[in-house]
mmCIF file of C-alpha atoms in Angstrom:
data_model
loop_
_atom_site.group_PDB
_atom_site.id
_atom_site.type_symbol
_atom_site.label_atom_id
_atom_site.label_comp_id
_atom_site.label_asym_id
_atom_site.label_seq_id
_atom_site.Cartn_x
_atom_site.Cartn_y
_atom_site.Cartn_z
ATOM 1 C CA ASP A 219 19.608 -37.952 11.862
ATOM 2 C CA PRO A 220 17.030 -39.786 14.018
ATOM 3 C CA ASP A 221 17.356 -37.130 16.740
ATOM 4 C CA MET A 222 16.699 -34.315 14.265
ATOM 5 C CA PRO A 223 14.285 -35.628 11.637
ATOM 6 C CA PHE A 224 13.370 -32.116 10.461
ATOM 7 C CA VAL A 225 16.092 -29.853 9.131
ATOM 8 C CA PRO A 226 16.114 -26.710 11.350
ATOM 9 C CA SER A 227 14.517 -23.737 9.600
ATOM 10 C CA ILE A 228 15.615 -20.124 9.774
ATOM 11 C CA PRO A 229 13.047 -17.548 11.007
ATOM 12 C CA GLU A 230 12.700 -16.068 7.501
ATOM 13 C CA ASP A 231 11.421 -19.439 6.235
ATOM 14 C CA GLN A 232 8.689 -19.603 8.846
ATOM 15 C CA PHE A 233 6.832 -16.527 7.545
ATOM 16 C CA ILE A 234 5.523 -17.182 4.043
ATOM 17 C CA LEU A 235 4.082 -14.286 2.052
ATOM 18 C CA ILE A 236 2.200 -15.226 -1.120
ATOM 19 C CA GLU A 237 -0.158 -13.534 -3.524
ATOM 20 C CA GLU A 238 -3.774 -14.590 -3.736
ATOM 21 C CA GLY A 239 -4.130 -17.756 -5.838
ATOM 22 C CA ASP A 240 -0.394 -18.536 -6.055
ATOM 23 C CA PRO A 241 1.021 -21.936 -5.040
ATOM 24 C CA THR A 242 3.696 -22.029 -2.356
ATOM 25 C CA ILE A 243 6.060 -24.341 -0.458
ATOM 26 C CA ILE A 244 5.847 -25.088 3.261
ATOM 27 C CA PRO A 245 9.575 -25.839 3.709
ATOM 28 C CA CYS A 246 9.646 -28.603 6.317
ATOM 29 C CA ARG A 247 12.496 -30.764 4.986
ATOM 30 C CA THR A 248 13.563 -34.078 6.487
ATOM 31 C CA SER A 249 17.015 -35.513 7.172
ATOM 32 C CA ASP A 250 15.652 -38.903 6.078
ATOM 33 C CA PRO A 251 14.452 -38.752 2.440
ATOM 34 C CA ASP A 252 12.161 -41.734 3.049
ATOM 35 C CA ALA A 253 10.415 -40.303 6.098
ATOM 36 C CA GLN A 254 6.616 -40.257 6.077
ATOM 37 C CA VAL A 255 5.513 -36.694 6.766
ATOM 38 C CA THR A 256 2.071 -35.326 7.583
ATOM 39 C CA LEU A 257 1.017 -31.697 7.295
ATOM 40 C CA VAL A 258 -1.498 -30.357 9.822
ATOM 41 C CA ASN A 259 -3.169 -26.980 10.266
ATOM 42 C CA SER A 260 -3.779 -25.018 13.477
ATOM 43 C CA LEU A 261 -6.757 -27.310 14.294
ATOM 44 C CA ASP A 262 -4.445 -30.353 14.036
ATOM 45 C CA LYS A 263 -6.342 -31.450 10.928
ATOM 46 C CA ALA A 264 -4.323 -33.283 8.273
ATOM 47 C CA ILE A 265 -3.864 -31.389 4.995
ATOM 48 C CA TYR A 266 -3.226 -33.426 1.859
ATOM 49 C CA ALA A 267 -0.592 -32.017 -0.484
ATOM 50 C CA PHE A 268 2.370 -33.179 -2.573
ATOM 51 C CA TYR A 269 5.530 -33.673 -0.483
ATOM 52 C CA ASP A 270 9.146 -33.434 -1.603
ATOM 53 C CA SER A 271 11.698 -34.172 1.136
ATOM 54 C CA LYS A 272 14.159 -31.685 -0.430
ATOM 55 C CA GLN A 273 11.609 -28.832 -0.539
ATOM 56 C CA GLY A 274 8.566 -29.505 1.626
ATOM 57 C CA PHE A 275 4.826 -29.513 0.964
ATOM 58 C CA ILE A 276 3.833 -27.895 -2.323
ATOM 59 C CA GLY A 277 0.362 -26.598 -3.110
ATOM 60 C CA ASN A 278 -2.250 -23.879 -2.712
ATOM 61 C CA PHE A 279 -2.826 -23.321 0.983
ATOM 62 C CA PRO A 280 -5.194 -20.953 2.795
ATOM 63 C CA ALA A 281 -3.707 -18.376 5.139
ATOM 64 C CA GLY A 282 -2.935 -19.759 8.577
ATOM 65 C CA SER A 283 -0.575 -21.815 10.726
ATOM 66 C CA TYR A 284 0.905 -25.153 9.598
ATOM 67 C CA THR A 285 3.122 -27.788 11.223
ATOM 68 C CA CYS A 286 4.717 -30.955 9.874
ATOM 69 C CA LYS A 287 4.815 -34.281 11.767
ATOM 70 C CA THR A 288 6.806 -37.482 11.348
ATOM 71 C CA MET A 289 7.424 -40.657 13.338
ATOM 72 C CA VAL A 290 10.879 -42.046 14.160
ATOM 73 C CA LYS A 291 10.920 -45.408 15.962
ATOM 74 C CA GLY A 292 7.474 -44.801 17.386
ATOM 75 C CA VAL A 293 8.280 -41.271 18.589
ATOM 76 C CA GLU A 294 6.425 -38.321 17.024
ATOM 77 C CA PHE A 295 8.427 -35.249 16.021
ATOM 78 C CA LYS A 296 7.038 -31.876 15.015
ATOM 79 C CA SER A 297 8.617 -29.262 12.782
ATOM 80 C CA ASP A 298 8.664 -25.565 13.482
ATOM 81 C CA GLU A 299 5.409 -23.692 12.919
ATOM 82 C CA PHE A 300 4.979 -22.071 9.501
ATOM 83 C CA LEU A 301 2.699 -19.060 9.034
ATOM 84 C CA ILE A 302 1.190 -18.290 5.629
ATOM 85 C CA TYR A 303 0.008 -14.765 4.857
ATOM 86 C CA ILE A 304 -1.955 -14.158 1.669
ATOM 87 C CA LEU A 305 -1.617 -10.735 0.045
ATOM 88 C CA ARG A 306 -4.094 -9.174 -2.337
ATOM 89 C CA ALA A 307 -2.298 -8.139 -5.500
ATOM 90 C CA THR A 308 -2.995 -7.563 -9.180
ATOM 91 C CA SER A 309 -0.756 -7.711 -12.245
ATOM 92 C CA GLN A 310 -1.455 -4.011 -12.820
ATOM 93 C CA LEU A 311 -1.018 -1.118 -10.402
ATOM 94 C CA PRO A 312 -4.029 1.210 -10.494
ATOM 95 C CA VAL A 313 -2.780 4.511 -9.033
ATOM 96 C CA GLU A 314 -4.447 7.921 -8.706
ATOM 97 C CA ILE A 315 -2.988 11.196 -7.450
ATOM 98 C CA GLU A 316 -5.129 14.022 -6.113
ATOM 99 C CA ALA A 317 -4.488 17.497 -4.712
ATOM 100 C CA LEU A 318 -7.149 19.412 -2.794
ATOM 101 C CA LYS A 319 -6.076 22.397 -4.920
ATOM 102 C CA THR A 320 -3.122 23.159 -7.164
ATOM 103 C CA VAL A 321 -2.623 26.861 -6.355
ATOM 104 C CA TYR A 322 -1.579 27.948 -2.856
ATOM 105 C CA LYS A 323 -0.426 31.071 -1.048
ATOM 106 C CA THR A 324 2.680 31.280 1.157
ATOM 107 C CA GLY A 325 1.972 29.873 4.627
ATOM 108 C CA GLU A 326 -0.796 27.513 3.537
ATOM 109 C CA THR A 327 -0.577 23.721 3.908
ATOM 110 C CA ILE A 328 -0.161 21.647 0.748
ATOM 111 C CA VAL A 329 -1.912 18.265 0.791
ATOM 112 C CA VAL A 330 -1.442 15.663 -1.963
ATOM 113 C CA THR A 331 -2.740 12.082 -1.845
ATOM 114 C CA CYS A 332 -1.651 9.069 -3.866
ATOM 115 C CA VAL A 333 -4.018 6.066 -3.839
ATOM 116 C CA VAL A 334 -3.063 2.516 -4.850
ATOM 117 C CA PHE A 335 -6.035 0.221 -5.508
ATOM 118 C CA ASP A 336 -6.398 -3.578 -5.111
ATOM 119 C CA ASN A 337 -2.839 -4.178 -3.847
ATOM 120 C CA GLU A 338 -1.860 -4.720 -0.229
ATOM 121 C CA VAL A 339 1.926 -4.466 -0.476
ATOM 122 C CA VAL A 340 3.675 -1.902 -2.655
ATOM 123 C CA ASN A 341 6.728 0.307 -2.373
ATOM 124 C CA LEU A 342 5.816 3.954 -2.855
ATOM 125 C CA GLN A 343 8.168 6.900 -3.226
ATOM 126 C CA TRP A 344 7.439 10.614 -3.385
ATOM 127 C CA ASN A 345 9.387 13.174 -5.386
ATOM 128 C CA TYR A 346 8.660 16.852 -4.739
ATOM 129 C CA PRO A 347 10.585 20.160 -4.464
ATOM 130 C CA GLY A 348 11.044 20.000 -0.676
ATOM 131 C CA LYS A 349 12.167 16.352 -0.506
ATOM 132 C CA VAL A 350 15.882 17.168 -0.210
ATOM 133 C CA LYS A 351 15.189 19.230 2.924
ATOM 134 C CA GLU A 352 12.807 16.508 4.154
ATOM 135 C CA LYS A 353 10.026 19.058 4.221
ATOM 136 C CA GLY A 354 6.950 16.908 4.247
ATOM 137 C CA LEU A 355 4.960 14.512 6.398
ATOM 138 C CA ILE A 356 3.865 11.194 4.873
ATOM 139 C CA LYS A 357 0.983 9.157 6.280
ATOM 140 C CA LEU A 358 -0.360 5.779 5.123
ATOM 141 C CA ASP A 359 -3.929 4.571 5.571
ATOM 142 C CA ASP A 360 -4.599 0.913 4.699
ATOM 143 C CA ILE A 361 -8.305 0.704 3.848
ATOM 144 C CA LYS A 362 -9.811 -2.762 3.315
ATOM 145 C CA VAL A 363 -13.578 -2.079 3.286
ATOM 146 C CA PRO A 364 -15.483 -1.835 0.974
ATOM 147 C CA SER A 365 -12.415 -2.418 -1.219
ATOM 148 C CA GLN A 366 -8.639 -2.600 -0.790
ATOM 149 C CA LYS A 367 -6.751 0.661 -1.184
ATOM 150 C CA LEU A 368 -3.583 2.206 0.198
ATOM 151 C CA VAL A 369 -3.890 5.965 0.710
ATOM 152 C CA TYR A 370 -0.555 7.800 0.981
ATOM 153 C CA THR A 371 -0.916 11.438 2.088
ATOM 154 C CA LEU A 372 1.900 13.974 1.679
ATOM 155 C CA THR A 373 1.508 17.149 3.752
ATOM 156 C CA ILE A 374 3.729 20.235 3.372
ATOM 157 C CA PRO A 375 3.082 22.710 6.205
ATOM 158 C CA GLU A 376 3.919 26.415 5.859
ATOM 159 C CA ALA A 377 4.356 26.318 2.085
ATOM 160 C CA SER A 378 6.692 28.792 0.399
ATOM 161 C CA VAL A 379 7.310 29.794 -3.211
ATOM 162 C CA LYS A 380 10.149 27.226 -3.264
ATOM 163 C CA ASP A 381 7.551 24.470 -2.903
ATOM 164 C CA THR A 382 6.274 25.194 -6.416
ATOM 165 C CA GLY A 383 6.852 22.315 -8.828
ATOM 166 C CA ASP A 384 6.046 18.703 -9.685
ATOM 167 C CA TYR A 385 4.655 16.386 -7.030
ATOM 168 C CA GLU A 386 5.090 12.804 -8.172
ATOM 169 C CA CYS A 387 4.389 9.448 -6.558
ATOM 170 C CA THR A 388 5.867 6.209 -7.910
ATOM 171 C CA ALA A 389 4.378 2.875 -6.834
ATOM 172 C CA ARG A 390 6.312 -0.356 -7.360
ATOM 173 C CA HIS A 391 4.836 -3.837 -7.122
ATOM 174 C CA ALA A 392 6.277 -5.785 -4.174
ATOM 175 C CA THR A 393 6.755 -9.030 -6.128
ATOM 176 C CA LYS A 394 6.455 -8.164 -9.818
ATOM 177 C CA GLU A 395 8.483 -5.844 -12.059
ATOM 178 C CA VAL A 396 5.577 -3.420 -12.369
ATOM 179 C CA LYS A 397 5.561 0.262 -11.508
ATOM 180 C CA GLU A 398 3.245 3.204 -12.020
ATOM 181 C CA ASN A 399 3.751 6.901 -11.402
ATOM 182 C CA LYS A 400 1.425 9.891 -11.306
ATOM 183 C CA LYS A 401 2.180 13.610 -11.178
ATOM 184 C CA VAL A 402 0.460 16.872 -10.307
ATOM 185 C CA VAL A 403 1.860 20.404 -10.618
ATOM 186 C CA ILE A 404 1.559 22.653 -7.550
ATOM 187 C CA THR A 405 2.059 26.430 -7.655
ATOM 188 C CA VAL A 406 2.711 28.551 -4.556
ATOM 189 C CA HIS A 407 2.360 32.352 -4.813
ATOM 190 C CA ASP A 408 3.946 34.829 -2.431
ATOM 191 C CA LYS A 409 0.576 36.465 -1.803
ATOM 192 C CA GLY A 410 -2.934 36.659 -3.200
ATOM 193 C CA PHE A 411 -3.184 38.578 -6.454
ATOM 194 C CA VAL A 412 -6.917 38.975 -7.127
ATOM 195 C CA HIS A 413 -8.624 42.234 -6.110
ATOM 196 C CA LEU A 414 -12.394 42.649 -6.341
ATOM 197 C CA GLU A 415 -14.250 45.974 -6.488
ATOM 198 C CA PRO A 416 -18.034 45.594 -6.478
ATOM 199 C CA GLN A 417 -19.907 48.553 -7.960
ATOM 200 C CA PHE A 418 -23.051 48.003 -5.920
ATOM 201 C CA SER A 419 -24.182 48.155 -2.306
ATOM 202 C CA PRO A 420 -24.386 45.250 0.155
ATOM 203 C CA LEU A 421 -28.192 45.499 -0.140
ATOM 204 C CA GLU A 422 -29.909 46.187 -3.483
ATOM 205 C CA ALA A 423 -33.624 46.444 -4.280
ATOM 206 C CA VAL A 424 -35.272 45.707 -7.631
ATOM 207 C CA ASN A 425 -38.793 46.015 -8.928
ATOM 208 C CA LEU A 426 -40.676 42.877 -9.955
ATOM 209 C CA HIS A 427 -39.552 41.692 -13.432
ATOM 210 C CA GLU A 428 -36.868 44.378 -13.553
ATOM 211 C CA VAL A 429 -33.534 43.336 -15.103
ATOM 212 C CA LYS A 430 -30.591 44.688 -13.188
ATOM 213 C CA ASN A 431 -26.853 44.253 -13.766
ATOM 214 C CA PHE A 432 -24.348 43.746 -10.964
ATOM 215 C CA VAL A 433 -20.819 44.742 -12.008
ATOM 216 C CA VAL A 434 -17.580 43.651 -10.334
ATOM 217 C CA ASP A 435 -14.117 44.830 -11.397
ATOM 218 C CA VAL A 436 -11.568 42.013 -11.031
ATOM 219 C CA GLN A 437 -7.893 42.964 -11.002
#
């Protein structure tokens, strides 16, 4: 089709997500299999790569914007713009879970964090006693400096005894069949249960070099 030398692309094809170091395809396909096609970047500089008219340009490309060009009877045509995004990812999923403390009293706020290292895109799910009632606020912080980490924070306000149990986060790799899960056990008590009775005064005096015992009854 001389009026449509580039096969129209759908929006999903114009945004290309790849992992660091992986080859990809810039899918500017032509209606004429013998068309001469040039790939250019956002600076209009030609990029040399293998071209297949049924697939597009194949190779390792830096992140950025790319367009394909071809000539038909002396008239230049341009393809749609293709945007490549490069994601940092590893074959493993290093995950850590951390709780500020594991024993709470009723009314306190439970905070648990799950950290995924060296991966920019993962699917993470929480499982915890209050999930069915949607009792919990989840926040994500994407930290890139000094190293890549995704910090997922689960907050349970006004904890009750029913919030006692396993708190588990499961991270799944966005492109690979890899998953990792971590768990911490949280206990919520109805009230405090430690009672202290010091058997000495707020202010005590001792002689130099004297050994003195301070006794506290803990119930």
